[in-house]
Amino acid sequence: MGSKNKLKRFKENESFKNVIQPSREEVLKGLSLRGEWHSFFENNNPIILELGCGKGEYSVSLAEKYPDKNFIGVDIKGARFWRGAKTAIEGNLSNVAFLRTQIELIDSCFGEDEISEIWITFPDPQIKYKRTKHRLITRPFLEKYQYILGNDGILHLKTDSEFLHGYLLGLLHEGNHEVLYAHHDIYNSSSPPQEATAIQTFYEKQYLEIGKSITYTKFRIKY
């Protein structure tokens, strides 16, 4: 994407009522919406996050499918989720928003027990050992998620990386967390969960076309 196009999208994001773009300093102080997200949506419906939302297509599709829930796509790359934000506005979807921030600051953006579910869809597996801390499912990240979810909150990891799937299952077993569903190839499962197969991202469709397995894990964190 050219720099001019990026700048144009950044500028347009500023005019979108469904886009929140705080500075890092604002987030570190505690985002003003922290604990107040229901007032942003003007309802008390459950709030669900998609972390590393990319172009926002999954968040928008979830919002279309579940109008009685609120969705927030989180990503640091605003020029990418511009597409999702624009699609949501064009479709008059008032139950989806986008937050531009770093995911390691997620507990400064949302209050304790404020979130009902978290989706992590096709994150970079960060396979190299020196990149371990950047995986979105390390122990420190899980602790942050548990804070904003509480003990009843649900997480979903959907990935084409068998490495990341196995790494997560190891963490969950080690921490005695609750695995609600896990499969290394959901589209070849005898009873695939509808919530995990009903929506497919652009890249997911490409993976399936070349015969790549899609893994899925649904779980709760218990601390």
CSV table of C-alpha atoms in Angstrom, one decimal:
chain,number,residue,atom,x,y,z
A,1,MET,CA,0.0,0.0,0.0
A,2,GLY,CA,1.4,3.4,-1.0
A,3,SER,CA,2.2,6.0,1.6
A,4,LYS,CA,-0.4,8.4,0.1
A,5,ASN,CA,-3.1,5.8,0.3
A,6,LYS,CA,-2.2,5.1,3.9
A,7,LEU,CA,-2.3,8.8,4.8
A,8,LYS,CA,-5.7,9.0,3.1
A,9,ARG,CA,-7.1,6.1,5.1
A,10,PHE,CA,-5.6,7.5,8.4
A,11,LYS,CA,-7.4,10.8,7.7
A,12,GLU,CA,-10.6,9.1,6.8
A,13,ASN,CA,-10.5,7.0,10.0
A,14,GLU,CA,-10.5,10.3,12.0
A,15,SER,CA,-14.0,11.0,10.6
A,16,PHE,CA,-15.4,7.6,11.4
A,17,LYS,CA,-17.5,7.5,14.5
A,18,ASN,CA,-16.8,3.8,14.9
A,19,VAL,CA,-13.0,4.2,15.1
A,20,ILE,CA,-11.1,5.1,18.3
A,21,GLN,CA,-7.4,6.0,17.9
A,22,PRO,CA,-5.9,7.0,21.2
A,23,SER,CA,-2.2,7.9,21.6
A,24,ARG,CA,0.0,5.5,23.5
A,25,GLU,CA,0.2,8.0,26.3
A,26,GLU,CA,-3.6,8.2,26.6
A,27,VAL,CA,-3.8,4.4,26.8
A,28,LEU,CA,-1.0,4.1,29.4
A,29,LYS,CA,-2.9,6.6,31.6
A,30,GLY,CA,-6.0,4.4,31.3
A,31,LEU,CA,-8.2,4.9,28.3
A,32,SER,CA,-11.2,7.2,29.0
A,33,LEU,CA,-13.6,4.5,27.7
A,34,ARG,CA,-12.1,1.8,30.0
A,35,GLY,CA,-15.0,0.4,31.9
A,36,GLU,CA,-17.4,2.5,30.0
A,37,TRP,CA,-17.7,0.7,26.6
A,38,HIS,CA,-21.4,0.0,27.1
A,39,SER,CA,-22.0,3.7,27.0
A,40,PHE,CA,-20.1,3.9,23.7
A,41,PHE,CA,-22.5,1.4,22.2
A,42,GLU,CA,-25.5,2.8,24.1
A,43,ASN,CA,-26.6,-0.6,25.3
A,44,ASN,CA,-25.7,-3.3,27.8
A,45,ASN,CA,-25.2,-6.1,25.2
A,46,PRO,CA,-22.2,-8.4,25.6
A,47,ILE,CA,-18.9,-7.0,24.2
A,48,ILE,CA,-16.7,-9.2,22.2
A,49,LEU,CA,-13.1,-8.4,21.0
A,50,GLU,CA,-11.2,-9.6,17.9
A,51,LEU,CA,-7.5,-9.1,18.6
A,52,GLY,CA,-5.2,-8.5,15.6
A,53,CYS,CA,-8.3,-7.8,13.4
A,54,GLY,CA,-6.4,-6.9,10.2
A,55,LYS,CA,-8.9,-5.6,7.7
A,56,GLY,CA,-11.8,-6.1,10.1
A,57,GLU,CA,-13.7,-8.5,8.0
A,58,TYR,CA,-14.2,-11.0,10.8
A,59,SER,CA,-15.4,-8.4,13.2
A,60,VAL,CA,-17.9,-7.0,10.7
A,61,SER,CA,-19.2,-10.5,9.8
A,62,LEU,CA,-19.7,-11.3,13.5
A,63,ALA,CA,-21.6,-8.1,14.0
A,64,GLU,CA,-23.8,-8.9,11.0
A,65,LYS,CA,-24.4,-12.4,12.4
A,66,TYR,CA,-25.0,-11.4,16.0
A,67,PRO,CA,-26.9,-8.1,16.1
A,68,ASP,CA,-27.6,-8.5,19.8
A,69,LYS,CA,-23.9,-8.3,20.7
A,70,ASN,CA,-21.2,-5.6,20.4
A,71,PHE,CA,-17.9,-6.2,18.6
A,72,ILE,CA,-14.6,-4.3,18.7
A,73,GLY,CA,-11.7,-5.1,16.4
A,74,VAL,CA,-8.3,-4.3,17.8
A,75,ASP,CA,-5.2,-3.7,15.8
A,76,ILE,CA,-2.3,-1.2,15.7
A,77,LYS,CA,-2.5,-0.9,11.9
A,78,GLY,CA,-5.3,1.6,11.3
A,79,ALA,CA,-4.8,1.6,7.5
A,80,ARG,CA,-5.8,-2.0,7.5
A,81,PHE,CA,-9.0,-1.9,9.6
A,82,TRP,CA,-10.1,1.2,7.6
A,83,ARG,CA,-11.8,-1.3,5.3
A,84,GLY,CA,-13.8,-2.9,8.0
A,85,ALA,CA,-14.8,0.4,9.6
A,86,LYS,CA,-15.9,1.8,6.2
A,87,THR,CA,-17.9,-1.4,5.4
A,88,ALA,CA,-19.6,-1.2,8.8
A,89,ILE,CA,-20.6,2.4,8.2
A,90,GLU,CA,-21.9,1.7,4.7
A,91,GLY,CA,-23.9,-1.2,6.2
A,92,ASN,CA,-25.3,0.8,9.0
A,93,LEU,CA,-23.8,-1.6,11.6
A,94,SER,CA,-23.9,0.2,14.9
A,95,ASN,CA,-22.7,-2.8,16.9
A,96,VAL,CA,-19.1,-2.9,15.7
A,97,ALA,CA,-16.2,-0.5,16.3
A,98,PHE,CA,-12.4,-0.5,15.9
A,99,LEU,CA,-9.7,0.4,18.4
A,100,ARG,CA,-6.2,1.3,17.2
A,101,THR,CA,-3.8,0.2,19.9
A,102,GLN,CA,-1.1,-2.3,20.8
A,103,ILE,CA,-2.6,-5.6,22.2
A,104,GLU,CA,-0.1,-5.7,25.0
A,105,LEU,CA,-1.9,-2.6,26.4
A,106,ILE,CA,-5.3,-4.3,26.2
A,107,ASP,CA,-5.9,-4.2,30.0
A,108,SER,CA,-5.4,-0.4,29.9
A,109,CYS,CA,-8.2,-0.2,27.4
A,110,PHE,CA,-10.9,-2.4,29.0
A,111,GLY,CA,-12.0,-2.7,32.6
A,112,GLU,CA,-12.2,-5.8,34.8
A,113,ASP,CA,-14.8,-8.3,33.6
A,114,GLU,CA,-15.9,-5.8,30.9
A,115,ILE,CA,-15.5,-8.3,28.0
A,116,SER,CA,-17.5,-11.4,27.3
A,117,GLU,CA,-15.5,-13.1,24.6
A,118,ILE,CA,-12.2,-12.7,22.7
A,119,TRP,CA,-11.5,-14.0,19.2
A,120,ILE,CA,-7.9,-14.3,18.0
A,121,THR,CA,-8.0,-15.2,14.3
A,122,PHE,CA,-4.9,-16.2,12.3
A,123,PRO,CA,-2.3,-14.3,14.3
A,124,ASP,CA,1.4,-14.4,13.4
A,125,PRO,CA,2.6,-17.6,15.2
A,126,GLN,CA,6.0,-16.0,16.0
A,127,ILE,CA,7.6,-19.4,15.7
A,128,LYS,CA,11.2,-18.3,16.5
A,129,TYR,CA,12.1,-18.5,20.2
A,130,LYS,CA,13.3,-14.9,20.4
A,131,ARG,CA,9.8,-13.9,19.2
A,132,THR,CA,8.0,-15.8,21.9
A,133,LYS,CA,6.9,-12.8,23.9
A,134,HIS,CA,5.1,-11.5,20.8
A,135,ARG,CA,2.8,-14.5,20.5
A,136,LEU,CA,-0.7,-13.4,21.5
A,137,ILE,CA,-1.3,-16.5,23.7
A,138,THR,CA,1.7,-16.4,26.0
A,139,ARG,CA,1.1,-16.6,29.8
A,140,PRO,CA,1.4,-12.8,30.3
A,141,PHE,CA,-1.1,-12.2,27.5
A,142,LEU,CA,-3.5,-14.8,29.0
A,143,GLU,CA,-3.3,-13.0,32.3
A,144,LYS,CA,-4.3,-9.7,30.7
A,145,TYR,CA,-7.2,-11.4,28.9
A,146,GLN,CA,-8.4,-13.1,32.1
A,147,TYR,CA,-8.5,-9.7,33.8
A,148,ILE,CA,-10.9,-8.1,31.2
A,149,LEU,CA,-12.9,-11.3,30.8
A,150,GLY,CA,-13.3,-12.6,34.3
A,151,ASN,CA,-13.6,-16.4,35.0
A,152,ASP,CA,-16.6,-16.9,32.8
A,153,GLY,CA,-15.3,-15.2,29.7
A,154,ILE,CA,-14.6,-17.3,26.6
A,155,LEU,CA,-11.6,-17.2,24.2
A,156,HIS,CA,-11.3,-18.5,20.7
A,157,LEU,CA,-8.1,-19.2,18.7
A,158,LYS,CA,-8.5,-20.0,15.1
A,159,THR,CA,-5.3,-20.5,13.2
A,160,ASP,CA,-3.6,-22.4,10.3
A,161,SER,CA,-0.5,-22.9,12.5
A,162,GLU,CA,-0.4,-26.4,14.1
A,163,PHE,CA,2.6,-25.0,16.1
A,164,LEU,CA,0.5,-22.3,17.7
A,165,HIS,CA,-2.4,-24.7,18.3
A,166,GLY,CA,-0.2,-27.1,20.1
A,167,TYR,CA,1.6,-24.4,22.0
A,168,LEU,CA,-1.7,-23.1,23.3
A,169,LEU,CA,-2.9,-26.5,24.4
A,170,GLY,CA,0.3,-27.0,26.3
A,171,LEU,CA,-0.2,-23.7,28.1
A,172,LEU,CA,-3.8,-24.5,28.9
A,173,HIS,CA,-2.9,-28.0,30.2
A,174,GLU,CA,0.0,-26.6,32.3
A,175,GLY,CA,-2.2,-23.9,33.9
A,176,ASN,CA,-5.2,-26.2,34.5
A,177,HIS,CA,-7.4,-23.9,32.3
A,178,GLU,CA,-10.7,-25.1,30.8
A,179,VAL,CA,-10.6,-26.4,27.2
A,180,LEU,CA,-14.2,-26.3,25.9
A,181,TYR,CA,-13.3,-27.5,22.4
A,182,ALA,CA,-10.1,-28.2,20.5
A,183,HIS,CA,-9.5,-29.7,17.0
A,184,HIS,CA,-6.5,-29.7,14.7
A,185,ASP,CA,-8.7,-29.7,11.5
A,186,ILE,CA,-12.2,-28.3,12.1
A,187,TYR,CA,-13.4,-28.6,8.5
A,188,ASN,CA,-12.7,-32.4,8.7
A,189,SER,CA,-14.2,-32.8,12.1
A,190,SER,CA,-17.3,-35.0,12.6
A,191,SER,CA,-19.1,-32.2,14.4
A,192,PRO,CA,-17.4,-28.9,13.6
A,193,PRO,CA,-18.6,-26.0,15.7
A,194,GLN,CA,-20.8,-23.7,13.7
A,195,GLU,CA,-19.5,-20.6,15.4
A,196,ALA,CA,-16.0,-21.4,14.1
A,197,THR,CA,-16.9,-22.4,10.5
A,198,ALA,CA,-19.7,-20.0,9.6
A,199,ILE,CA,-17.3,-17.1,8.9
A,200,GLN,CA,-14.2,-17.4,6.8
A,201,THR,CA,-11.6,-14.7,6.3
A,202,PHE,CA,-10.0,-14.0,2.9
A,203,TYR,CA,-6.8,-15.8,3.9
A,204,GLU,CA,-8.7,-18.7,5.5
A,205,LYS,CA,-10.4,-19.4,2.2
A,206,GLN,CA,-7.1,-19.3,0.5
A,207,TYR,CA,-5.7,-21.8,3.0
A,208,LEU,CA,-8.6,-24.1,2.5
A,209,GLU,CA,-8.2,-24.0,-1.3
A,210,ILE,CA,-4.7,-25.4,-1.0
A,211,GLY,CA,-5.8,-28.0,1.5
A,212,LYS,CA,-4.3,-26.5,4.6
A,213,SER,CA,-5.9,-27.5,7.9
A,214,ILE,CA,-7.5,-24.9,10.1
A,215,THR,CA,-7.2,-25.5,13.9
A,216,TYR,CA,-9.7,-24.1,16.5
A,217,THR,CA,-9.6,-23.9,20.2
A,218,LYS,CA,-12.3,-22.6,22.6
A,219,PHE,CA,-11.3,-22.1,26.2
A,220,ARG,CA,-11.6,-20.3,29.5
A,221,ILE,CA,-8.7,-19.0,31.6
A,222,LYS,CA,-8.8,-19.9,35.3
A,223,TYR,CA,-6.5,-18.0,37.6
